[in-house]
Amino acid sequence: MELKLNKLLLIVILFLFISCNSNEGERSFSFSYDVDIESSDGQKIELWLPYPQSNEVQIIKNVVIDSGELEYEVKNELVHGNKYIYFYKLDGLDKASSIKLSFDVKRNEHQNVEYDNVNPDNYLSSYSTVPTGMIFNSIIKNNKLSKDNVKKTYEYVLNGMHYGKPKSVDNIYYKDPWLSEDGKYGIRNVSRDMVVSMYQRAKEVGGNFTFGNGNSLYACNIGVGNCTDYHSYFMSLGRTMEIPVRFHMGFPIPNGTEGKVGGYHCWADYYVDGEGWYPVDISEADKDKERQEYFFGTVCKNRVEMMVGRDFKLDEYDQGLVNLFIYPLMEIDDQKSDGFSKHFSYKNL
């Protein structure tokens, strides 16, 4: 009898182990992208949103677009193969309205992947805020970085950057454990007060030499930023060494069963001939020291990708190339407008 019970217990344990691990590397959830739009007082209104696509590491299903009072078209972004939604109403909105994009996601944890119809040669040149050569040649030479040892470049960015978005001296990111009074950051050895000053100055003049713009010159010189800055820095170094590197942007999904998503997240991957694209998430590695090895060559399932690349050319958009495209872009009578609010949420399936 005892032997039978032991065998039964072993079967139950094995079943639980296999069941847990069979889904360990994947996650299914619904995602909602909501935008509340102010009245345009009858002036022409246009709005652009990213549109998710299935690929080798995520499956997108049940896409629903509720355009409210607006017309819309799903368009192709030709350089990187993305899609986006163009909403418009030529006679504008006389009252507030809302639009909503919702879809289901099955996302895989993954390591190196050979993606269909992705040409690595398209990911070697500069972007407007991600130059190659210049100071990056000096960094590569002085630190003995090489295309044959990408992990050393990953570690160089990881150790050279500090995660933080301090907008003022009373901001949480200004204080420990993010930044310190005695800390000196980036190649220029700036103080945290200088980081705040540069942010406030950039906001005043409409510049991009601050965190959150994916400006790799800012990242290497100042060394304090968010995920856009870490991965732009990695991209400039990699492409300078003729390593194809891509930029991915989407949303992080919390570990709970449902709730709000606070904002975007981005990561990168680099190409090795004959092996495929290896993902890296350097900013997450910096925030979670115990997973620094994990995030070199692996990214978790708790995310959804919306766009790949930078410097997007969007039909009908009058403000030029789009550096980062994850949040809504809106124009009123062909002029940039911030007359909207955005909200994101998820629910496990």
Short mmCIF file of C-alpha atoms in Angstrom, two decimals:
data_model
loop_
_atom_site.label_atom_id
_atom_site.label_comp_id
_atom_site.label_asym_id
_atom_site.label_seq_id
_atom_site.Cartn_x
_atom_site.Cartn_y
_atom_site.Cartn_z
CA MET A 1 0.00 0.00 0.00
CA GLU A 2 2.82 2.39 0.98
CA LEU A 3 4.61 1.61 -2.32
CA LYS A 4 1.46 2.41 -4.31
CA LEU A 5 1.06 5.73 -2.44
CA ASN A 6 4.70 6.62 -3.12
CA LYS A 7 4.26 5.85 -6.82
CA LEU A 8 1.08 7.94 -6.92
CA LEU A 9 2.83 10.83 -5.16
CA LEU A 10 5.71 10.61 -7.64
CA ILE A 11 3.27 10.72 -10.59
CA VAL A 12 1.53 13.78 -9.10
CA ILE A 13 4.86 15.56 -8.55
CA LEU A 14 6.01 14.79 -12.09
CA PHE A 15 2.70 15.98 -13.50
CA LEU A 16 2.94 19.25 -11.58
CA PHE A 17 6.56 19.74 -12.66
CA ILE A 18 5.78 19.15 -16.33
CA SER A 19 2.63 21.31 -16.18
CA CYS A 20 4.46 24.22 -14.56
CA ASN A 21 7.40 24.05 -16.90
CA SER A 22 5.37 23.52 -20.05
CA ASN A 23 4.03 27.08 -19.63
CA GLU A 24 7.04 28.57 -17.87
CA GLY A 25 8.24 30.31 -21.01
CA GLU A 26 4.95 31.74 -22.25
CA ARG A 27 2.18 34.02 -21.07
CA SER A 28 -1.25 34.90 -22.45
CA PHE A 29 -3.01 38.17 -21.68
CA SER A 30 -5.28 40.80 -23.16
CA PHE A 31 -4.03 44.37 -23.56
CA SER A 32 -5.99 47.61 -23.85
CA TYR A 33 -4.63 50.88 -25.21
CA ASP A 34 -7.10 53.71 -24.50
CA VAL A 35 -6.89 57.34 -25.60
CA ASP A 36 -9.23 60.11 -24.44
CA ILE A 37 -9.25 63.03 -26.88
CA GLU A 38 -10.23 66.60 -26.18
CA SER A 39 -12.48 68.59 -28.52
CA SER A 40 -10.68 70.13 -31.49
CA ASP A 41 -13.35 72.83 -31.88
CA GLY A 42 -14.15 71.66 -35.39
CA GLN A 43 -10.54 71.75 -36.62
CA LYS A 44 -9.11 68.78 -38.52
CA ILE A 45 -7.82 66.12 -36.15
CA GLU A 46 -5.33 63.33 -36.90
CA LEU A 47 -3.88 60.72 -34.56
CA TRP A 48 -1.40 57.85 -34.95
CA LEU A 49 -1.04 54.72 -32.78
CA PRO A 50 1.32 51.74 -33.08
CA TYR A 51 -0.29 48.45 -34.10
CA PRO A 52 1.07 45.11 -32.79
CA GLN A 53 1.96 42.19 -35.05
CA SER A 54 2.59 38.50 -34.62
CA ASN A 55 6.10 37.17 -35.07
CA GLU A 56 8.23 34.24 -33.94
CA VAL A 57 7.98 35.18 -30.23
CA GLN A 58 4.46 36.59 -29.91
CA ILE A 59 1.03 35.83 -31.35
CA ILE A 60 -1.48 38.67 -31.62
CA LYS A 61 -5.17 37.79 -31.96
CA ASN A 62 -8.62 39.34 -31.64
CA VAL A 63 -7.58 42.88 -32.48
CA VAL A 64 -10.43 45.35 -31.97
CA ILE A 65 -10.26 49.03 -32.91
CA ASP A 66 -12.95 51.29 -31.49
CA SER A 67 -12.41 54.60 -33.28
CA GLY A 68 -15.25 56.51 -31.63
CA GLU A 69 -16.06 59.56 -33.77
CA LEU A 70 -12.99 59.17 -35.98
CA GLU A 71 -12.31 57.33 -39.22
CA TYR A 72 -9.23 55.12 -39.36
CA GLU A 73 -6.87 53.12 -41.58
CA VAL A 74 -4.28 50.48 -40.65
CA LYS A 75 -1.11 51.42 -42.53
CA ASN A 76 2.25 49.80 -43.27
CA GLU A 77 5.52 51.34 -42.10
CA LEU A 78 7.79 50.31 -44.95
CA VAL A 79 11.33 50.58 -43.53
CA HIS A 80 11.04 48.14 -40.61
CA GLY A 81 7.84 46.28 -41.51
CA ASN A 82 5.71 47.73 -38.68
CA LYS A 83 2.05 48.64 -38.84
CA TYR A 84 0.26 51.62 -37.34
CA ILE A 85 -3.23 53.10 -37.16
CA TYR A 86 -4.05 56.46 -38.67
CA PHE A 87 -7.18 58.07 -37.17
CA TYR A 88 -8.67 61.24 -38.64
CA LYS A 89 -11.71 63.50 -38.86
CA LEU A 90 -11.47 66.31 -41.36
CA ASP A 91 -14.18 68.41 -39.74
CA GLY A 92 -12.77 67.77 -36.26
CA LEU A 93 -14.42 67.01 -32.95
CA ASP A 94 -16.94 69.35 -31.35
CA LYS A 95 -16.79 67.39 -28.08
CA ALA A 96 -14.46 65.01 -26.31
CA SER A 97 -14.18 61.48 -27.67
CA SER A 98 -12.29 58.24 -27.03
CA ILE A 99 -10.58 55.56 -29.07
CA LYS A 100 -9.46 52.11 -27.98
CA LEU A 101 -7.15 49.45 -29.34
CA SER A 102 -7.47 46.03 -27.68
CA PHE A 103 -5.96 42.65 -28.50
CA ASP A 104 -4.90 39.29 -27.08
CA VAL A 105 -1.25 38.30 -26.76
CA LYS A 106 0.58 35.02 -26.36
CA ARG A 107 4.18 35.97 -25.59
CA ASN A 108 7.19 33.66 -25.27
CA GLU A 109 10.29 34.00 -23.18
CA HIS A 110 13.04 33.60 -25.77
CA GLN A 111 16.72 33.49 -26.56
CA ASN A 112 18.25 33.65 -30.04
CA VAL A 113 15.70 33.59 -32.86
CA GLU A 114 16.07 33.59 -36.65
CA TYR A 115 13.25 35.90 -37.78
CA ASP A 116 11.70 35.56 -41.21
CA ASN A 117 12.11 38.43 -43.66
CA VAL A 118 14.53 40.44 -41.48
CA ASN A 119 17.68 41.54 -43.27
CA PRO A 120 20.51 42.22 -40.77
CA ASP A 121 22.15 44.61 -43.25
CA ASN A 122 19.28 47.03 -42.65
CA TYR A 123 20.37 47.49 -39.03
CA LEU A 124 23.91 48.83 -39.37
CA SER A 125 23.47 52.55 -40.08
CA SER A 126 22.79 55.59 -37.90
CA TYR A 127 19.51 57.08 -36.70
CA SER A 128 18.97 60.74 -35.90
CA THR A 129 19.65 60.23 -32.18
CA VAL A 130 21.71 57.05 -32.55
CA PRO A 131 24.88 57.97 -34.47
CA THR A 132 27.74 55.63 -35.24
CA GLY A 133 31.49 56.30 -35.31
CA MET A 134 32.54 59.57 -33.65
CA ILE A 135 32.98 59.19 -29.90
CA PHE A 136 31.92 55.56 -30.10
CA ASN A 137 35.09 54.69 -32.01
CA SER A 138 37.11 56.05 -29.09
CA ILE A 139 35.04 54.17 -26.52
CA ILE A 140 35.49 50.92 -28.45
CA LYS A 141 39.23 51.43 -28.77
CA ASN A 142 39.86 52.61 -25.22
CA ASN A 143 37.84 49.78 -23.67
CA LYS A 144 38.98 47.06 -26.09
CA LEU A 145 35.45 46.26 -27.20
CA SER A 146 35.04 43.85 -30.10
CA LYS A 147 32.31 42.37 -32.29
CA ASP A 148 33.66 38.97 -31.24
CA ASN A 149 32.71 39.61 -27.60
CA VAL A 150 29.29 41.28 -27.49
CA LYS A 151 28.89 40.45 -23.82
CA LYS A 152 31.73 42.83 -23.00
CA THR A 153 29.82 45.64 -24.75
CA TYR A 154 26.66 44.67 -22.84
CA GLU A 155 28.61 44.80 -19.57
CA TYR A 156 30.23 48.11 -20.52
CA VAL A 157 26.83 49.77 -21.03
CA LEU A 158 25.42 48.06 -17.95
CA ASN A 159 28.26 49.31 -15.73
CA GLY A 160 28.49 52.74 -17.35
CA MET A 161 24.79 53.64 -17.10
CA HIS A 162 22.66 54.35 -14.03
CA TYR A 163 18.90 53.95 -14.16
CA GLY A 164 17.14 57.17 -13.26
CA LYS A 165 14.70 59.81 -14.52
CA PRO A 166 15.14 62.70 -12.07
CA LYS A 167 12.95 65.60 -13.19
CA SER A 168 13.53 67.65 -10.04
CA VAL A 169 15.48 67.51 -6.78
CA ASP A 170 12.42 66.15 -4.94
CA ASN A 171 11.88 63.37 -7.50
CA ILE A 172 12.28 59.76 -6.35
CA TYR A 173 14.99 59.11 -8.95
CA TYR A 174 17.10 61.97 -7.58
CA LYS A 175 17.57 60.11 -4.29
CA ASP A 176 19.15 56.87 -3.13
CA PRO A 177 19.09 54.11 -4.26
CA TRP A 178 18.88 55.62 -7.75
CA LEU A 179 21.36 58.49 -7.60
CA SER A 180 23.60 59.78 -4.79
CA GLU A 181 24.89 63.14 -3.63
CA ASP A 182 28.52 62.12 -4.25
CA GLY A 183 27.92 60.22 -7.48
CA LYS A 184 29.58 61.21 -10.74
CA TYR A 185 27.92 59.90 -13.86
CA GLY A 186 28.84 59.23 -17.48
CA ILE A 187 32.03 60.13 -19.33
CA ARG A 188 31.59 63.76 -18.27
CA ASN A 189 31.40 62.80 -14.56
CA VAL A 190 28.31 64.93 -13.99
CA SER A 191 26.43 65.30 -10.72
CA ARG A 192 22.79 64.42 -10.20
CA ASP A 193 22.04 68.16 -10.05
CA MET A 194 23.44 68.51 -13.56
CA VAL A 195 21.22 65.66 -14.76
CA VAL A 196 18.16 67.50 -13.40
CA SER A 197 19.34 70.79 -14.90
CA MET A 198 19.74 69.23 -18.35
CA TYR A 199 16.27 67.69 -18.17
CA GLN A 200 14.67 71.01 -17.23
CA ARG A 201 16.61 72.86 -19.91
CA ALA A 202 15.63 70.31 -22.58
CA LYS A 203 11.97 70.71 -21.63
CA GLU A 204 12.27 74.48 -21.79
CA VAL A 205 13.79 74.62 -25.29
CA GLY A 206 12.29 71.43 -26.76
CA GLY A 207 15.65 69.64 -26.93
CA ASN A 208 16.44 65.95 -26.66
CA PHE A 209 19.73 65.97 -24.71
CA THR A 210 18.16 64.36 -21.67
CA PHE A 211 16.94 60.96 -20.53
CA GLY A 212 14.05 59.19 -22.22
CA ASN A 213 14.82 60.23 -25.80
CA GLY A 214 17.07 57.34 -26.79
CA ASN A 215 19.92 59.76 -27.43
CA SER A 216 23.10 57.68 -27.38
CA LEU A 217 25.38 60.73 -27.17
CA TYR A 218 23.52 61.78 -24.03
CA ALA A 219 23.72 58.22 -22.69
CA CYS A 220 27.47 57.89 -22.99
CA ASN A 221 28.28 61.42 -21.81
CA ILE A 222 25.80 61.70 -18.93
CA GLY A 223 25.18 58.05 -18.04
CA VAL A 224 21.76 58.44 -16.38
CA GLY A 225 18.60 57.40 -18.18
CA ASN A 226 15.91 54.86 -18.90
CA CYS A 227 15.56 51.88 -21.24
CA THR A 228 15.64 54.05 -24.38
CA ASP A 229 19.05 55.40 -23.43
CA TYR A 230 20.68 52.09 -22.46
CA HIS A 231 19.69 50.38 -25.68
CA SER A 232 20.49 53.33 -27.93
CA TYR A 233 23.99 53.40 -26.41
CA PHE A 234 24.32 49.65 -27.03
CA MET A 235 23.06 50.15 -30.58
CA SER A 236 25.58 52.92 -31.40
CA LEU A 237 28.47 50.83 -30.09
CA GLY A 238 27.29 47.66 -31.82
CA ARG A 239 26.63 49.25 -35.18
CA THR A 240 29.94 51.11 -35.06
CA MET A 241 31.54 47.66 -34.81
CA GLU A 242 29.34 46.49 -37.72
CA ILE A 243 27.13 44.36 -35.50
CA PRO A 244 23.48 44.53 -36.64
CA VAL A 245 21.41 45.78 -33.69
CA ARG A 246 17.65 46.38 -33.56
CA PHE A 247 15.57 48.51 -31.17
CA HIS A 248 12.28 47.07 -29.84
CA MET A 249 9.57 49.04 -28.09
CA GLY A 250 6.44 47.84 -26.36
CA PHE A 251 4.90 47.52 -22.91
CA PRO A 252 5.96 45.61 -19.77
CA ILE A 253 3.25 43.42 -18.26
CA PRO A 254 3.17 43.22 -14.43
CA ASN A 255 3.12 39.87 -12.65
CA GLY A 256 -0.44 40.15 -11.36
CA THR A 257 -3.62 38.84 -12.96
CA GLU A 258 -4.89 42.23 -14.16
CA GLY A 259 -4.35 45.93 -13.70
CA LYS A 260 -2.80 49.08 -15.11
CA VAL A 261 0.39 49.33 -17.13
CA GLY A 262 2.31 52.45 -16.20
CA GLY A 263 4.22 53.06 -19.42
CA TYR A 264 6.42 51.69 -22.18
CA HIS A 265 9.50 49.50 -22.16
CA CYS A 266 12.19 48.86 -24.76
CA TRP A 267 14.98 46.38 -25.36
CA ALA A 268 17.36 45.40 -28.17
CA ASP A 269 18.72 42.42 -30.04
CA TYR A 270 21.89 41.83 -32.02
CA TYR A 271 22.58 39.47 -34.89
CA VAL A 272 25.08 36.63 -35.08
CA ASP A 273 25.48 35.11 -38.52
CA GLY A 274 24.10 31.57 -38.62
CA GLU A 275 22.59 31.82 -35.12
CA GLY A 276 19.98 34.57 -35.33
CA TRP A 277 19.06 37.53 -33.15
CA TYR A 278 20.07 37.50 -29.47
CA PRO A 279 17.94 39.73 -27.19
CA VAL A 280 19.32 41.95 -24.43
CA ASP A 281 17.49 43.97 -21.78
CA ILE A 282 20.20 46.08 -20.18
CA SER A 283 18.04 48.47 -18.18
CA GLU A 284 16.16 45.58 -16.54
CA ALA A 285 19.49 43.95 -15.78
CA ASP A 286 20.61 47.15 -14.06
CA LYS A 287 17.47 47.23 -11.93
CA ASP A 288 17.71 43.52 -11.05
CA LYS A 289 21.33 42.66 -10.29
CA GLU A 290 20.57 38.96 -9.80
CA ARG A 291 19.39 38.64 -13.42
CA GLN A 292 22.26 40.35 -15.20
CA GLU A 293 23.38 37.09 -16.79
CA TYR A 294 19.80 36.20 -17.71
CA PHE A 295 19.12 39.42 -19.62
CA PHE A 296 22.14 38.93 -21.84
CA GLY A 297 20.67 36.63 -24.47
CA THR A 298 17.22 36.09 -22.93
CA VAL A 299 14.14 38.24 -22.41
CA CYS A 300 11.15 37.28 -20.33
CA LYS A 301 7.56 36.73 -21.40
CA ASN A 302 6.19 39.72 -19.47
CA ARG A 303 6.03 42.13 -22.38
CA VAL A 304 4.37 42.86 -25.70
CA GLU A 305 6.22 44.33 -28.66
CA MET A 306 4.58 47.13 -30.62
CA MET A 307 7.29 48.60 -32.88
CA VAL A 308 10.79 47.76 -34.13
CA GLY A 309 13.28 50.42 -35.23
CA ARG A 310 13.58 54.20 -35.06
CA ASP A 311 13.10 57.26 -37.26
CA PHE A 312 9.65 56.29 -38.52
CA LYS A 313 8.06 58.00 -41.50
CA LEU A 314 4.29 58.04 -40.96
CA ASP A 315 1.82 58.91 -43.68
CA GLU A 316 0.19 62.35 -43.26
CA TYR A 317 2.37 63.22 -40.25
CA ASP A 318 3.75 66.76 -40.61
CA GLN A 319 6.37 66.83 -37.85
CA GLY A 320 9.06 64.84 -39.67
CA LEU A 321 10.63 61.52 -38.71
CA VAL A 322 9.43 60.00 -35.45
CA ASN A 323 12.32 59.11 -33.14
CA LEU A 324 10.33 56.89 -30.73
CA PHE A 325 6.81 55.68 -31.49
CA ILE A 326 4.87 54.05 -28.68
CA TYR A 327 2.55 56.74 -27.33
CA PRO A 328 -0.14 58.53 -29.38
CA LEU A 329 0.89 61.25 -31.81
CA MET A 330 -1.74 63.87 -32.58
CA GLU A 331 -2.11 66.90 -34.81
CA ILE A 332 -4.81 69.55 -34.86
CA ASP A 333 -4.94 71.38 -38.19
CA ASP A 334 -1.48 69.92 -39.02
CA GLN A 335 0.07 71.24 -35.79
CA LYS A 336 1.34 69.00 -32.99
CA SER A 337 -1.11 68.67 -30.12
CA ASP A 338 -1.08 67.15 -26.65
CA GLY A 339 -4.84 67.36 -26.27
CA PHE A 340 -5.29 63.78 -25.14
CA SER A 341 -4.65 61.40 -22.26
CA LYS A 342 -3.59 57.75 -22.50
CA HIS A 343 -4.24 54.68 -20.38
CA PHE A 344 -2.99 51.08 -20.63
CA SER A 345 -4.21 47.93 -18.91
CA TYR A 346 -3.87 44.14 -19.07
CA LYS A 347 -5.65 41.01 -17.93
CA ASN A 348 -4.34 37.46 -17.92
CA LEU A 349 -6.15 34.96 -20.13
#
